[in-house]
Amino acid sequence: MNQIQVNFTKNTGKMKPMHAVNNGPVYKFTVDQRITNIDAFREAEIPYARTHDAAFYASYGGEHTVDMLAIFPDFDKDVNDPASYDFTLTDEYLKVMVFAGVKPFYRLGSKIEHWPKKYGTLPPKDNQKWAEICEHIIRHYTEGWADGFNYDIEYWEIWNEPDGAPDDADYVDKKCWGGTMREFFELYRVAATHLKKCFPHLKIGGPALTVAITDWTKAFFDFVKENNVPMDFFSWHCYANHPGIDLKIESEVRELLDSYGFTKTESILNEWNYVRSFCGDDWLYSLKAEKGLKGASFTTAVMCGSQYRPLDMLMYYDARPCAMNGLFATDYVCDRLKGYYPFRMFNALVKCGMSVEATSDYEPLYVCAAKEETKNGKMAVLVTHFDENDAAEAKSVKITLADMDITEPMKISYYILDETHDEELVREEIVTGKTAAAYLTLPNFTTYLIKIEKASFKL
């Protein structure tokens, strides 16, 4: 029997926003033809939604949404004239996020462009003017400029995946940045410096790298350090088929940041999902897995493990209706897939507040636990069995719940996510001591949320 140990006296820090996503809810403020998933966002209390690639989805506003080319379509226009900007559909998109209780995490730049002609991913004709356009976008959404809003949008990310292709790559292969590495460094320097000067209270960073640690990364860090360029957060991506890959890189990124003296720079993994490969049959397998129980278990495993790593935020790619959305059905977004429930289950731990030590003696068993910092307060444990081998056998597990700060009877409730249950209550127990044990059988890709709270009666 495998062993999981949860020690409720060993605090490991506050629960972190590991259930953030790319892109927000689908919703119309008019009632006609409304099919929505906004209640699902609210139930899971999704904390942040990154705006990257929003322009691919028509119901968000499509090509008229978020991207620089959409908001400021004619680069030769006056940067200070509100008439130069087209905010209308991006306003609507962000308004829906805020209505759902989700904070936007705004990517400044362009969606990825897979096609042979590039539009928004080309280097700006004038870096300073590009920075000033960004400034006015921020003022529109946080200071009310141009009939705008006063939203609490703290994260502003400069570009996406500028490292995606080498300088000498074919034009078609430069899907996110059409210039050279050094040209991007200069754009980042001008934009980050200008925006941080305008908005010292906001978080300015990026650049959402395709691969977290490469020579490109180190050259970028060298440039940022040598030129004293602001970088409040460093964002990066990782697609893998083993949670351990994500978790290992999370630690390595923090070590690299610290080695450069960027000890206050947040590390944000803001694109991740289950992927065996982006090519051939493995790509098709990956997409199918993402939309099923395997993807849900992978999501849970990465969330649980990341809580204990030196990472500040996870942002799943993607909550936008698309092939890589494991949360909602693509045609009917009101229908929740297996991958939605890990977000709601993890939020049960976030609502407890304080993370506590939780360890497993078997790597494919991933666990996270949390508690309220009051006597007889609520506690929760999230555990999943993820083994890349689809034929891996079920595991019998003993979960020791040690040193609970309780003096009254507590109810333990077990919620399961498997092929036939969607976070459904399947068992309840009453415990009275400070230590208890939970015995589970965990088939591969099965997830349990264990809630511990004061019983409704006294013995």
Short mmCIF file of C-alpha atoms in Angstrom, two decimals:
data_model
loop_
_atom_site.label_atom_id
_atom_site.label_comp_id
_atom_site.label_asym_id
_atom_site.label_seq_id
_atom_site.Cartn_x
_atom_site.Cartn_y
_atom_site.Cartn_z
CA MET A 1 0.00 0.00 0.00
CA ASN A 2 1.32 3.40 -0.94
CA GLN A 3 1.57 6.14 1.65
CA ILE A 4 0.63 9.81 1.56
CA GLN A 5 1.40 11.94 4.61
CA VAL A 6 -0.35 15.23 5.31
CA ASN A 7 0.95 17.24 8.26
CA PHE A 8 -1.40 20.07 9.18
CA THR A 9 1.07 21.72 11.56
CA LYS A 10 3.66 22.35 8.82
CA ASN A 11 2.61 25.42 6.89
CA THR A 12 4.25 25.84 3.49
CA GLY A 13 2.89 29.26 2.52
CA LYS A 14 -0.32 30.67 1.14
CA MET A 15 -2.17 28.81 -1.57
CA LYS A 16 -1.21 30.26 -4.94
CA PRO A 17 -3.26 30.96 -8.11
CA MET A 18 -2.44 27.71 -9.88
CA HIS A 19 -5.94 27.52 -11.41
CA ALA A 20 -5.60 30.53 -13.72
CA VAL A 21 -6.16 30.13 -17.46
CA ASN A 22 -5.68 31.65 -20.88
CA ASN A 23 -8.86 33.43 -22.00
CA GLY A 24 -12.13 34.09 -20.27
CA PRO A 25 -15.76 33.01 -20.31
CA VAL A 26 -18.10 32.94 -23.28
CA TYR A 27 -21.06 35.21 -22.56
CA LYS A 28 -23.40 37.69 -24.25
CA PHE A 29 -25.02 40.56 -22.37
CA THR A 30 -28.01 40.15 -24.70
CA VAL A 31 -30.15 37.09 -24.04
CA ASP A 32 -30.63 35.87 -27.61
CA GLN A 33 -28.64 32.78 -28.61
CA ARG A 34 -26.76 32.88 -25.31
CA ILE A 35 -24.78 29.74 -24.58
CA THR A 36 -22.38 30.43 -21.76
CA ASN A 37 -19.89 28.98 -19.30
CA ILE A 38 -19.75 32.01 -17.04
CA ASP A 39 -21.22 30.17 -14.05
CA ALA A 40 -18.49 27.55 -14.36
CA PHE A 41 -15.84 30.28 -14.16
CA ARG A 42 -17.54 31.72 -11.10
CA GLU A 43 -17.88 28.38 -9.33
CA ALA A 44 -14.19 27.61 -9.80
CA GLU A 45 -13.32 31.23 -8.94
CA ILE A 46 -10.79 31.34 -11.79
CA PRO A 47 -8.42 34.08 -10.56
CA TYR A 48 -6.83 35.30 -13.82
CA ALA A 49 -7.36 34.89 -17.54
CA ARG A 50 -4.56 35.78 -19.99
CA THR A 51 -5.77 37.44 -23.18
CA HIS A 52 -3.36 35.77 -25.62
CA ASP A 53 -4.92 34.27 -28.77
CA ALA A 54 -8.36 35.68 -27.92
CA ALA A 55 -8.56 36.95 -31.51
CA PHE A 56 -8.96 33.41 -32.81
CA TYR A 57 -12.44 33.10 -31.30
CA ALA A 58 -15.33 34.87 -32.98
CA SER A 59 -17.53 35.15 -29.89
CA TYR A 60 -14.82 37.13 -28.09
CA GLY A 61 -14.71 39.54 -31.02
CA GLY A 62 -12.32 37.69 -33.32
CA GLU A 63 -9.83 39.77 -35.28
CA HIS A 64 -11.12 42.94 -33.63
CA THR A 65 -10.05 41.87 -30.14
CA VAL A 66 -7.03 42.44 -27.86
CA ASP A 67 -4.19 42.46 -30.41
CA MET A 68 -2.32 45.68 -31.10
CA LEU A 69 -3.32 45.57 -34.76
CA ALA A 70 -6.98 45.34 -33.72
CA ILE A 71 -6.93 48.19 -31.24
CA PHE A 72 -4.61 50.52 -33.19
CA PRO A 73 -5.11 49.44 -36.81
CA ASP A 74 -3.27 52.33 -38.50
CA PHE A 75 0.20 52.76 -37.01
CA ASP A 76 0.59 56.15 -38.69
CA LYS A 77 -2.30 57.68 -36.73
CA ASP A 78 -1.90 60.03 -33.75
CA VAL A 79 -1.13 58.02 -30.62
CA ASN A 80 -2.80 60.64 -28.39
CA ASP A 81 -6.09 60.79 -30.32
CA PRO A 82 -8.83 58.47 -28.97
CA ALA A 83 -10.19 58.25 -32.54
CA SER A 84 -7.06 56.29 -33.53
CA TYR A 85 -8.15 53.38 -31.32
CA ASP A 86 -10.82 50.71 -31.71
CA PHE A 87 -11.54 49.46 -28.20
CA THR A 88 -15.14 48.34 -28.68
CA LEU A 89 -14.90 44.55 -28.82
CA THR A 90 -11.95 44.31 -26.44
CA ASP A 91 -14.03 46.36 -24.00
CA GLU A 92 -16.79 43.78 -24.28
CA TYR A 93 -14.38 40.87 -23.86
CA LEU A 94 -12.78 42.28 -20.71
CA LYS A 95 -16.18 43.34 -19.38
CA VAL A 96 -17.28 39.69 -19.47
CA MET A 97 -14.16 38.63 -17.57
CA VAL A 98 -14.74 41.20 -14.86
CA PHE A 99 -18.44 40.25 -14.73
CA ALA A 100 -17.31 36.68 -14.02
CA GLY A 101 -14.97 37.79 -11.24
CA VAL A 102 -11.85 37.01 -13.30
CA LYS A 103 -8.89 39.39 -13.45
CA PRO A 104 -7.52 39.98 -16.95
CA PHE A 105 -3.82 39.30 -17.52
CA TYR A 106 -3.21 41.42 -20.59
CA ARG A 107 -0.79 40.34 -23.32
CA LEU A 108 0.39 43.32 -25.37
CA GLY A 109 1.27 42.33 -28.94
CA SER A 110 -0.25 39.76 -31.25
CA LYS A 111 -1.68 36.27 -31.43
CA ILE A 112 0.45 33.57 -33.02
CA GLU A 113 0.33 33.61 -36.85
CA HIS A 114 0.70 30.19 -38.46
CA TRP A 115 -0.06 31.41 -41.97
CA PRO A 116 2.48 32.34 -44.71
CA LYS A 117 1.84 36.08 -44.55
CA LYS A 118 2.42 37.91 -41.25
CA TYR A 119 0.48 40.89 -39.93
CA GLY A 120 0.69 41.59 -36.21
CA THR A 121 3.92 39.74 -35.44
CA LEU A 122 6.23 42.03 -37.43
CA PRO A 123 8.55 44.37 -35.49
CA PRO A 124 7.01 47.83 -34.98
CA LYS A 125 8.20 50.63 -37.24
CA ASP A 126 8.84 52.76 -34.14
CA ASN A 127 9.46 51.13 -30.74
CA GLN A 128 8.76 54.29 -28.77
CA LYS A 129 5.44 54.86 -30.50
CA TRP A 130 4.53 51.20 -29.92
CA ALA A 131 5.25 51.72 -26.22
CA GLU A 132 3.07 54.83 -26.16
CA ILE A 133 0.21 52.94 -27.78
CA CYS A 134 0.55 50.36 -25.00
CA GLU A 135 0.50 53.19 -22.48
CA HIS A 136 -2.81 54.45 -23.82
CA ILE A 137 -4.30 50.94 -23.82
CA ILE A 138 -3.37 50.64 -20.15
CA ARG A 139 -4.78 54.09 -19.40
CA HIS A 140 -8.02 53.15 -21.17
CA TYR A 141 -8.52 50.05 -19.02
CA THR A 142 -7.15 51.25 -15.69
CA GLU A 143 -7.59 55.04 -15.66
CA GLY A 144 -10.70 55.62 -17.77
CA TRP A 145 -8.95 57.29 -20.70
CA ALA A 146 -11.04 57.51 -23.90
CA ASP A 147 -14.31 56.61 -22.17
CA GLY A 148 -12.57 53.65 -20.59
CA PHE A 149 -12.58 51.78 -17.29
CA ASN A 150 -10.89 51.64 -13.93
CA TYR A 151 -10.25 47.91 -13.85
CA ASP A 152 -7.79 46.30 -11.49
CA ILE A 153 -5.51 44.85 -14.18
CA GLU A 154 -2.08 44.45 -12.61
CA TYR A 155 -0.23 42.24 -15.13
CA TRP A 156 0.83 43.66 -18.52
CA GLU A 157 2.88 41.27 -20.64
CA ILE A 158 5.09 42.40 -23.50
CA TRP A 159 4.77 40.06 -26.48
CA ASN A 160 4.48 36.27 -26.78
CA GLU A 161 7.12 33.68 -27.74
CA PRO A 162 9.68 35.94 -29.45
CA ASP A 163 12.15 33.07 -29.12
CA GLY A 164 10.06 30.74 -31.29
CA ALA A 165 12.43 30.75 -34.28
CA PRO A 166 16.12 31.58 -34.79
CA ASP A 167 17.15 34.82 -36.48
CA ASP A 168 17.90 33.09 -39.78
CA ALA A 169 14.69 31.02 -39.86
CA ASP A 170 12.42 31.11 -42.88
CA TYR A 171 9.90 33.95 -42.75
CA VAL A 172 6.98 31.50 -42.57
CA ASP A 173 8.44 29.82 -39.48
CA LYS A 174 8.58 33.08 -37.54
CA LYS A 175 5.09 32.66 -36.12
CA CYS A 176 5.29 35.08 -33.20
CA TRP A 177 8.18 37.47 -33.86
CA GLY A 178 9.32 38.44 -37.32
CA GLY A 179 12.51 40.19 -36.27
CA THR A 180 15.83 39.18 -34.75
CA MET A 181 16.55 38.40 -31.13
CA ARG A 182 18.33 41.72 -30.61
CA GLU A 183 15.49 43.64 -32.23
CA PHE A 184 13.12 42.14 -29.71
CA PHE A 185 15.44 42.97 -26.83
CA GLU A 186 15.35 46.61 -27.91
CA LEU A 187 11.56 46.62 -28.20
CA TYR A 188 11.28 45.14 -24.73
CA ARG A 189 13.74 47.70 -23.32
CA VAL A 190 11.86 50.66 -24.76
CA ALA A 191 8.40 49.37 -23.87
CA ALA A 192 9.13 48.07 -20.37
CA THR A 193 11.07 51.19 -19.40
CA HIS A 194 8.36 53.51 -20.68
CA LEU A 195 5.47 51.59 -19.15
CA LYS A 196 7.11 51.18 -15.77
CA LYS A 197 7.82 54.90 -15.67
CA CYS A 198 4.16 55.63 -16.48
CA PHE A 199 2.74 52.96 -14.16
CA PRO A 200 5.16 52.16 -11.32
CA HIS A 201 2.34 50.44 -9.40
CA LEU A 202 1.63 47.89 -12.18
CA LYS A 203 3.52 44.71 -13.05
CA ILE A 204 5.31 44.94 -16.38
CA GLY A 205 7.05 41.85 -17.73
CA GLY A 206 7.20 39.02 -20.22
CA PRO A 207 8.15 37.82 -22.72
CA ALA A 208 6.24 34.48 -22.58
CA LEU A 209 9.07 32.33 -23.91
CA THR A 210 8.47 29.14 -25.86
CA VAL A 211 11.20 27.38 -23.88
CA ALA A 212 12.08 28.60 -20.41
CA ILE A 213 15.84 28.12 -20.23
CA THR A 214 17.99 28.43 -23.34
CA ASP A 215 20.86 30.56 -24.58
CA TRP A 216 18.16 32.98 -25.79
CA THR A 217 16.87 33.29 -22.22
CA LYS A 218 20.32 33.91 -20.79
CA ALA A 219 21.09 36.52 -23.44
CA PHE A 220 17.80 38.22 -22.59
CA PHE A 221 18.57 38.19 -18.87
CA ASP A 222 22.05 39.58 -19.58
CA PHE A 223 20.50 42.40 -21.60
CA VAL A 224 17.85 43.19 -18.97
CA LYS A 225 20.45 43.27 -16.20
CA GLU A 226 23.06 45.29 -18.10
CA ASN A 227 20.51 47.90 -19.17
CA ASN A 228 18.55 47.96 -15.90
CA VAL A 229 15.31 47.13 -17.72
CA PRO A 230 12.18 46.48 -15.59
CA MET A 231 10.99 42.87 -15.40
CA ASP A 232 8.41 42.48 -12.65
CA PHE A 233 7.58 39.00 -13.90
CA PHE A 234 9.18 36.47 -16.22
CA SER A 235 6.64 34.43 -18.19
CA TRP A 236 7.39 31.18 -19.99
CA HIS A 237 5.73 28.09 -21.47
CA CYS A 238 6.02 24.34 -21.09
CA TYR A 239 4.10 21.57 -22.83
CA ALA A 240 4.93 18.07 -21.61
CA ASN A 241 3.46 14.63 -21.02
CA HIS A 242 4.89 14.18 -17.52
CA PRO A 243 4.15 16.53 -14.60
CA GLY A 244 7.70 16.09 -13.36
CA ILE A 245 9.02 17.96 -16.42
CA ASP A 246 6.99 21.07 -15.56
CA LEU A 247 7.92 20.85 -11.88
CA LYS A 248 11.63 20.44 -12.55
CA ILE A 249 11.73 23.45 -14.88
CA GLU A 250 9.79 25.55 -12.36
CA SER A 251 12.62 25.08 -9.86
CA GLU A 252 15.31 25.67 -12.47
CA VAL A 253 13.71 28.93 -13.65
CA ARG A 254 13.66 30.27 -10.11
CA GLU A 255 17.32 29.34 -9.64
CA LEU A 256 18.25 31.08 -12.89
CA LEU A 257 16.32 34.24 -12.00
CA ASP A 258 17.93 34.38 -8.58
CA SER A 259 21.40 33.83 -10.03
CA TYR A 260 20.95 37.03 -12.06
CA GLY A 261 19.76 38.93 -9.03
CA PHE A 262 16.12 38.94 -10.17
CA THR A 263 14.98 37.72 -6.77
CA LYS A 264 11.81 39.84 -6.79
CA THR A 265 10.83 38.93 -10.35
CA GLU A 266 7.82 36.60 -10.36
CA SER A 267 8.02 33.36 -12.32
CA ILE A 268 4.81 32.65 -14.23
CA LEU A 269 4.18 29.55 -16.34
CA ASN A 270 1.40 30.96 -18.48
CA GLU A 271 0.99 28.31 -21.16
CA TRP A 272 0.95 24.63 -20.29
CA ASN A 273 -1.05 21.51 -21.04
CA TYR A 274 -0.58 17.80 -21.68
CA VAL A 275 1.35 17.28 -24.94
CA ARG A 276 3.30 14.23 -26.07
CA SER A 277 4.35 15.93 -29.28
CA PHE A 278 3.11 18.62 -31.62
CA CYS A 279 3.53 16.32 -34.62
CA GLY A 280 1.74 13.38 -36.22
CA ASP A 281 -0.25 10.81 -34.31
CA ASP A 282 1.15 11.96 -30.97
CA TRP A 283 -0.37 15.41 -31.53
CA LEU A 284 -3.79 13.90 -32.21
CA TYR A 285 -3.40 11.66 -29.16
CA SER A 286 -2.49 14.69 -27.05
CA LEU A 287 -5.58 16.64 -28.10
CA LYS A 288 -7.85 13.71 -27.30
CA ALA A 289 -6.13 13.17 -23.95
CA GLU A 290 -6.52 16.85 -23.02
CA LYS A 291 -10.28 16.56 -23.40
CA GLY A 292 -10.59 13.43 -21.28
CA LEU A 293 -9.82 12.04 -17.85
CA LYS A 294 -6.11 11.71 -18.57
CA GLY A 295 -5.84 15.42 -19.25
CA ALA A 296 -7.80 16.18 -16.10
CA SER A 297 -5.44 14.10 -13.99
CA PHE A 298 -2.40 15.72 -15.61
CA THR A 299 -3.86 19.13 -14.82
CA THR A 300 -4.43 18.17 -11.19
CA ALA A 301 -0.92 16.75 -10.87
CA VAL A 302 0.76 19.90 -12.21
CA MET A 303 -1.39 22.17 -10.03
CA CYS A 304 -0.65 20.14 -6.91
CA GLY A 305 3.07 19.89 -7.54
CA SER A 306 3.43 23.53 -8.56
CA GLN A 307 1.95 24.71 -5.26
CA TYR A 308 5.13 23.43 -3.59
CA ARG A 309 7.56 24.78 -6.17
CA PRO A 310 9.01 28.32 -6.41
CA LEU A 311 6.41 29.33 -8.99
CA ASP A 312 4.04 32.28 -8.62
CA MET A 313 1.25 31.37 -11.05
CA LEU A 314 0.08 28.73 -13.53
CA MET A 315 -2.10 29.67 -16.50
CA TYR A 316 -3.61 26.72 -18.37
CA TYR A 317 -3.75 26.93 -22.18
CA ASP A 318 -6.54 27.19 -23.16
CA ALA A 319 -10.02 28.03 -21.83
CA ARG A 320 -10.91 29.51 -25.22
CA PRO A 321 -13.14 27.11 -27.19
CA CYS A 322 -10.53 25.30 -29.29
CA ALA A 323 -8.80 21.94 -29.72
CA MET A 324 -6.64 22.45 -26.61
CA ASN A 325 -9.52 23.35 -24.30
CA GLY A 326 -9.99 20.46 -21.86
CA LEU A 327 -12.49 22.36 -19.70
CA PHE A 328 -15.47 22.91 -21.96
CA ALA A 329 -17.07 21.35 -25.03
CA THR A 330 -16.13 23.29 -28.14
CA ASP A 331 -19.59 23.49 -29.71
CA TYR A 332 -21.60 23.86 -26.49
CA VAL A 333 -19.43 25.70 -23.99
CA CYS A 334 -22.03 25.21 -21.28
CA ASP A 335 -21.05 21.52 -21.24
CA ARG A 336 -18.21 20.84 -18.81
CA LEU A 337 -15.54 18.32 -19.68
CA LYS A 338 -13.51 16.26 -17.20
CA GLY A 339 -10.75 18.86 -17.28
CA TYR A 340 -12.96 21.54 -15.75
CA TYR A 341 -13.29 19.86 -12.38
CA PRO A 342 -9.62 20.08 -11.28
CA PHE A 343 -9.99 23.86 -11.37
CA ARG A 344 -13.02 23.80 -9.08
CA MET A 345 -11.42 21.17 -6.84
CA PHE A 346 -8.16 23.08 -6.51
CA ASN A 347 -10.16 26.18 -5.62
CA ALA A 348 -11.48 24.33 -2.55
CA LEU A 349 -7.89 24.34 -1.29
CA VAL A 350 -7.36 27.98 -2.26
CA LYS A 351 -10.40 28.96 -0.18
CA CYS A 352 -8.82 27.29 2.87
CA GLY A 353 -5.95 29.74 2.54
CA MET A 354 -2.81 28.08 3.90
CA SER A 355 -0.91 25.30 2.19
CA VAL A 356 0.45 22.52 4.40
CA GLU A 357 3.02 19.80 3.87
CA ALA A 358 1.82 16.80 1.85
CA THR A 359 4.17 14.07 0.62
CA SER A 360 3.83 10.86 -1.37
CA ASP A 361 6.09 7.80 -1.43
CA TYR A 362 5.21 7.08 -5.08
CA GLU A 363 5.86 9.66 -7.81
CA PRO A 364 2.67 9.11 -9.88
CA LEU A 365 0.61 10.04 -6.81
CA TYR A 366 0.44 13.84 -6.68
CA VAL A 367 -1.01 15.57 -3.64
CA CYS A 368 -1.64 19.02 -2.21
CA ALA A 369 -3.29 20.01 1.07
CA ALA A 370 -4.51 23.18 2.74
CA LYS A 371 -6.18 24.45 5.90
CA GLU A 372 -7.88 27.44 7.45
CA GLU A 373 -5.73 28.99 10.16
CA THR A 374 -8.31 28.63 12.91
CA LYS A 375 -9.06 25.87 15.39
CA ASN A 376 -11.61 23.48 13.95
CA GLY A 377 -11.22 25.26 10.62
CA LYS A 378 -11.81 23.66 7.24
CA MET A 379 -9.12 21.48 5.65
CA ALA A 380 -8.82 19.89 2.23
CA VAL A 381 -6.63 17.40 0.38
CA LEU A 382 -6.41 16.94 -3.40
CA VAL A 383 -4.79 13.78 -4.77
CA THR A 384 -4.54 12.24 -8.22
CA HIS A 385 -2.91 9.18 -9.77
CA PHE A 386 -1.23 10.15 -13.03
CA ASP A 387 0.94 7.63 -14.86
CA GLU A 388 1.73 8.29 -18.54
CA ASN A 389 1.27 4.57 -19.13
CA ASP A 390 -2.43 4.25 -19.92
CA ALA A 391 -2.40 0.64 -18.66
CA ALA A 392 -0.91 1.44 -15.24
CA GLU A 393 -2.60 -0.49 -12.43
CA ALA A 394 -4.73 1.04 -9.69
CA LYS A 395 -2.99 1.93 -6.44
CA SER A 396 -4.16 1.32 -2.89
CA VAL A 397 -3.32 4.38 -0.85
CA LYS A 398 -3.31 5.27 2.83
CA ILE A 399 -3.53 9.02 3.45
CA THR A 400 -2.50 9.94 6.98
CA LEU A 401 -4.09 13.18 8.13
CA ALA A 402 -1.79 14.18 10.98
CA ASP A 403 -1.92 16.89 13.66
CA MET A 404 -5.27 18.39 12.77
CA ASP A 405 -6.08 21.37 14.99
CA ILE A 406 -9.47 20.11 16.11
CA THR A 407 -11.37 19.76 19.36
CA GLU A 408 -14.78 18.91 17.93
CA PRO A 409 -16.08 16.12 15.67
CA MET A 410 -15.13 16.71 12.04
CA LYS A 411 -16.77 15.36 8.90
CA ILE A 412 -14.57 13.96 6.13
CA SER A 413 -16.23 14.07 2.69
CA TYR A 414 -14.81 12.32 -0.37
CA TYR A 415 -15.45 13.71 -3.87
CA ILE A 416 -14.27 11.70 -6.85
CA LEU A 417 -13.46 12.57 -10.45
CA ASP A 418 -13.29 9.50 -12.67
CA GLU A 419 -14.91 8.17 -15.82
CA THR A 420 -18.35 7.94 -14.19
CA HIS A 421 -18.24 10.75 -11.59
CA ASP A 422 -17.72 14.49 -11.94
CA GLU A 423 -16.50 15.67 -8.53
CA GLU A 424 -19.34 13.78 -6.86
CA LEU A 425 -19.68 13.00 -3.16
CA VAL A 426 -19.24 9.25 -2.66
CA ARG A 427 -18.42 8.83 1.04
CA GLU A 428 -18.58 10.59 4.42
CA GLU A 429 -16.98 9.82 7.78
CA ILE A 430 -16.83 11.40 11.24
CA VAL A 431 -13.51 11.70 13.07
CA THR A 432 -12.76 13.01 16.56
CA GLY A 433 -8.99 12.68 17.01
CA LYS A 434 -6.17 14.92 15.84
CA THR A 435 -4.94 12.21 13.46
CA ALA A 436 -6.98 10.15 11.04
CA ALA A 437 -6.40 7.92 8.03
CA ALA A 438 -8.17 7.83 4.69
CA TYR A 439 -7.96 4.64 2.62
CA LEU A 440 -8.50 4.95 -1.13
CA THR A 441 -8.20 2.88 -4.27
CA LEU A 442 -6.93 5.10 -7.07
CA PRO A 443 -7.16 3.76 -10.63
CA ASN A 444 -4.91 5.61 -13.05
CA PHE A 445 -6.15 9.16 -13.83
CA THR A 446 -8.56 9.19 -10.85
CA THR A 447 -8.70 12.26 -8.62
CA TYR A 448 -10.10 12.70 -5.11
CA LEU A 449 -10.93 15.89 -3.25
CA ILE A 450 -11.15 15.26 0.49
CA LYS A 451 -12.90 17.98 2.50
CA ILE A 452 -12.65 18.10 6.29
CA GLU A 453 -14.98 20.42 8.17
CA LYS A 454 -16.84 20.71 11.44
CA ALA A 455 -19.66 18.18 11.79
CA SER A 456 -23.19 19.53 12.16
CA PHE A 457 -23.60 17.83 15.53
CA LYS A 458 -21.67 17.21 18.75
CA LEU A 459 -21.04 13.79 20.26
#
